[in-house]
Amino acid sequence: MATKQLADWVSALEYSSLAQPVVDAAVRSFQNSLGSILGGSNHQTTQRTIKALQPLFDSRQCTVIGHATLTGSAVFCDLQNAALINGIASHVHDYDDTHLHTVIHPAGAVVVSLLAVAEHLKLADGRVVTGKDFLTALVAGIEVGLRIGNAVSPKHYDEGWHITGTVSPMAVAAALSNLLHLTPEQTANAIGISSTQPVGVRVHFGTDTKALHVGLAAQNGIQSVMLARGGFTAASDALEGRRGWVEVLGNGSNMLDEQINQLKKLAEQDKADSQTEERGLWEIEKNTFKPFPCGIVIHPTIDACIQMHNEQKLKDPNNLNKISSVRLRVHSLVLDLTGKKTPKDGLEAKFSVYHGAAIGLVLGSATPAEYEDHIVNSSDVLQIREKVVAEVEDNMRSDEAVVVLTMQDGAKIEKHVEHAVGSLDRPMTNEELREKFQSQAEPVLGKERAEEVEAMAWKICDVPDVARVAKAAR
Amino acid sequence: MATKQLADWVSALEYSSLAQPVVDAAVRSFQNSLGSILGGSNHQTTQRTIKALQPLFDSRQCTVIGHATLTGSAVFCDLQNAALINGIASHVHDYDDTHLHTVIHPAGAVVVSLLAVAEHLKLADGRVVTGKDFLTALVAGIEVGLRIGNAVSPKHYDEGWHITGTVSPMAVAAALSNLLHLTPEQTANAIGISSTQPVGVRVHFGTDTKALHVGLAAQNGIQSVMLARGGFTAASDALEGRRGWVEVLGNGSNMLDEQINQLKKLAEQDKADSQTEERGLWEIEKNTFKPFPCGIVIHPTIDACIQMHNEQKLKDPNNLNKISSVRLRVHSLVLDLTGKKTPKDGLEAKFSVYHGAAIGLVLGSATPAEYEDHIVNSSDVLQIREKVVAEVEDNMRSDEAVVVLTMQDGAKIEKHVEHAVGSLDRPMTNEELREKFQSQAEPVLGKERAEEVEAMAWKICDVPDVARVAKAAR
């Protein structure tokens, strides 16, 4: 019954069911995702994709976000390829969002699919998608994806699946089914068709293919919904059935029913708007946003180093040169996942806690600019990086780190970050999200247009026609 | 090294490396597959797909095989959707081919991809694909797919994966990499990108989505090759690496190296053309062709019943009515997989050994026509079907069955099929393949055109321009 229950829930979800905190969380997820798409739009991986697949672009209905041809006109392509490319862009800097319990990056695939379909519908059917419809569909997709993810975590990811790619086709299917008002039966078929197209094993981390997983999830989800809308059938017990998604990819873990019960309870709670008991959180409210474009386990270290850069005035080379060693005390996974001592380029630097510490101390900043190849190999950064040693400390939480500088005069300066910026206990503020957005959007769109697009993102609930957002991001 | 070794092998494979038995096997696989595509082209599932995805069809470069619009003009669409739809058609009747050790249906996804790319290349680049290039690429794709399949069989299928869909994206990637002369490095990337898009869990058997797996495999493989050709990267150890395809989807079974060694040895053996020792078989030489459009475990029963229909002149109702009971003695899997006593329609009848026995005895034939809904529910067939009882016999091989008719006068007539038609020990003859092809192609293309297309299939090595085959199948 799990597949059917999820489909029923998706079909029934309306904007009026969403409590204000859910709306606010969805707006933040959208604003952050749109910035990430813009930030990744000029990445080499995204460029390669556009060039490679151009022979397949035919219709010119949908926007390739942030792109222009050499003559200055915008780049368009068909629905599926637009979602594919924008999906790659959303994830390519590892600068998007993270649902910490599952390590899913939930918004990207859903956002790019909804934007592309909004443009497609307008041109193909003359139908306009409002901001409220868009946001409701976004919530439907993200909740479904995260609930399915919860049901198989952490085993599924541990066994080698890139969970963002395996779960997102279903999230996209749920979002579009809601947007396009598919019947509950069609919605179940859409979820079923998408579930049989899981994308991604983790061996590809560190290559172009990692970000491709997000683009493919969008593409697969869109196609699934179109098939289901046309009467195409899938197993009605696609998720929970014998040899279904949970059994085969979740390796028998079956906590899906419990997750669905919680999902239904939360929607009812928010409808009743009960003030007496403590409000339970929707999964989208637990989404976090990456302050730094690298593996999340490095974030507490970078946070500490940036604070020290500011407090110790390390911008001044005289101060910086007094550092004789940098000692990191970090969570047990840090060296496993991000222990690259001598990263050769920006892509490898994302897996180096040493580079993260160095740019924090030397540059006081960790945006995509500090992960460009020439920064990774600059003498300033290398000089400090070579002085960094890292030790795992058993009781350290994953959002916690201690950084100790030893100065040439023997003085020790310590910084203890208990909860890194961007963690659940210290979420990014809206102001920090604004800075993050502009740092990515401005180089692509220019200041004025970047601010215009961002304003639309924050006010998405009042936007009468979502296709305009994509249009503005050309 | 497995991924790299496979890629090197694919890049190096030339028509001149193929011994005559390999060429013959490839031609038979192609002829059978083309017939299956034509046979499935008008199936409801295929029709649904075309209707559902029509909004995505833009370019008109590739043929949707066997289709015409209401006005009589052919149906075309873009490269990926053509391969998707023709791939669905190839498998939708369960009437294609089977590599018995892995239960992979190897030809469909590779054939439809090569045909679509041949048409696309001609229109987009003016490049012509010859029959010999086509056949070499077909062998490259099928060998790679089956070798990877061997490495994870039977565990991978047993655990719920539809192995045809999980392996075929890599087979398609190998075939197209060979056809398009990708470098070994690009070929490894293409195999890697395709490997992270496995399609299909078995819960969907019995729905439209089962055949979709073949179409998606083609689509994914094509896209992977285009990306790799454009410089897109994947893990160089995509198959054998930590958290790579074999570990995650093969659950740690790692017989891949051995499979690759055999692959290389066979190519060398055939090059040397050594006459002194017994020749080893390529995997494509072990491909078998389905004489009947249903689960392969039913085939010995149907074979026996058709023989009895002819020998006992059961076409005459007077003889047929003398049967008082039909007893089947069958292999242990038959009732597990195909034990449906009272199938309601053609789709369910594919999983009914009772229907199989009944159409064999009553109609003397088991083609897609005998799996139409009205035949499944016809009184003639029902009358005999109700008299069938089946028993599992422990020592029975999977290609063996015994059928015993008890007549009203008490006489018993027994037929023992030791190796069913279509099995490795009793392969379909070319003449039987011809009949099978025409039974599928004639209703779609008419007799004359069907014969023309079939002649091209048998003579594919001499066809100067493969796009013409697709064109003739419009």
mmCIF file of N, CA and C in Angstrom, chain A residues 55, chain B residues 61 117-128 180 226 229:
data_model
loop_
_atom_site.group_PDB
_atom_site.id
_atom_site.type_symbol
_atom_site.label_atom_id
_atom_site.label_comp_id
_atom_site.label_asym_id
_atom_site.label_seq_id
_atom_site.Cartn_x
_atom_site.Cartn_y
_atom_site.Cartn_z
ATOM 1 N N PRO A 55 23.565 18.285 -30.427
ATOM 2 C CA PRO A 55 22.886 17.656 -31.571
ATOM 3 C C PRO A 55 21.487 17.136 -31.225
ATOM 4 N N GLN B 61 14.442 12.870 -37.498
ATOM 5 C CA GLN B 61 15.571 12.225 -38.133
ATOM 6 C C GLN B 61 15.478 10.707 -38.147
ATOM 7 N N VAL B 117 21.110 5.588 -34.557
ATOM 8 C CA VAL B 117 22.322 6.382 -34.756
ATOM 9 C C VAL B 117 22.715 6.374 -36.236
ATOM 10 N N ALA B 118 22.518 5.254 -36.912
ATOM 11 C CA ALA B 118 22.836 5.208 -38.342
ATOM 12 C C ALA B 118 22.005 6.236 -39.107
ATOM 13 N N GLU B 119 20.728 6.336 -38.775
ATOM 14 C CA GLU B 119 19.894 7.340 -39.449
ATOM 15 C C GLU B 119 20.315 8.752 -39.061
ATOM 16 N N HIS B 120 20.588 8.931 -37.786
ATOM 17 C CA HIS B 120 20.952 10.259 -37.282
ATOM 18 C C HIS B 120 22.251 10.751 -37.925
ATOM 19 N N LEU B 121 23.233 9.855 -37.970
ATOM 20 C CA LEU B 121 24.533 10.247 -38.535
ATOM 21 C C LEU B 121 24.396 10.662 -39.985
ATOM 22 N N LYS B 122 23.563 9.925 -40.701
ATOM 23 C CA LYS B 122 23.428 10.207 -42.123
ATOM 24 C C LYS B 122 22.836 11.600 -42.321
ATOM 25 N N LEU B 123 21.795 11.917 -41.537
ATOM 26 C CA LEU B 123 21.147 13.208 -41.716
ATOM 27 C C LEU B 123 21.949 14.345 -41.095
ATOM 28 N N ALA B 124 22.549 14.061 -39.924
ATOM 29 C CA ALA B 124 23.226 15.156 -39.228
ATOM 30 C C ALA B 124 24.629 15.396 -39.785
ATOM 31 N N ASP B 125 25.339 14.329 -40.106
ATOM 32 C CA ASP B 125 26.741 14.479 -40.520
ATOM 33 C C ASP B 125 27.010 13.976 -41.933
ATOM 34 N N GLY B 126 26.009 13.446 -42.594
ATOM 35 C CA GLY B 126 26.229 12.889 -43.916
ATOM 36 C C GLY B 126 27.099 11.643 -43.912
ATOM 37 N N ARG B 127 27.222 11.015 -42.736
ATOM 38 C CA ARG B 127 28.081 9.839 -42.661
ATOM 39 C C ARG B 127 27.255 8.564 -42.816
ATOM 40 N N VAL B 128 27.777 7.635 -43.601
ATOM 41 C CA VAL B 128 27.037 6.404 -43.870
ATOM 42 C C VAL B 128 27.610 5.256 -43.037
ATOM 43 N N LEU B 180 31.330 4.615 -33.530
ATOM 44 C CA LEU B 180 31.718 6.018 -33.715
ATOM 45 C C LEU B 180 33.222 6.236 -33.531
ATOM 46 N N MET B 226 27.270 10.014 -26.311
ATOM 47 C CA MET B 226 27.377 11.403 -26.769
ATOM 48 C C MET B 226 28.126 12.251 -25.741
ATOM 49 N N ARG B 229 31.853 11.303 -25.824
ATOM 50 C CA ARG B 229 32.476 11.843 -27.028
ATOM 51 C C ARG B 229 32.791 13.323 -26.846
#
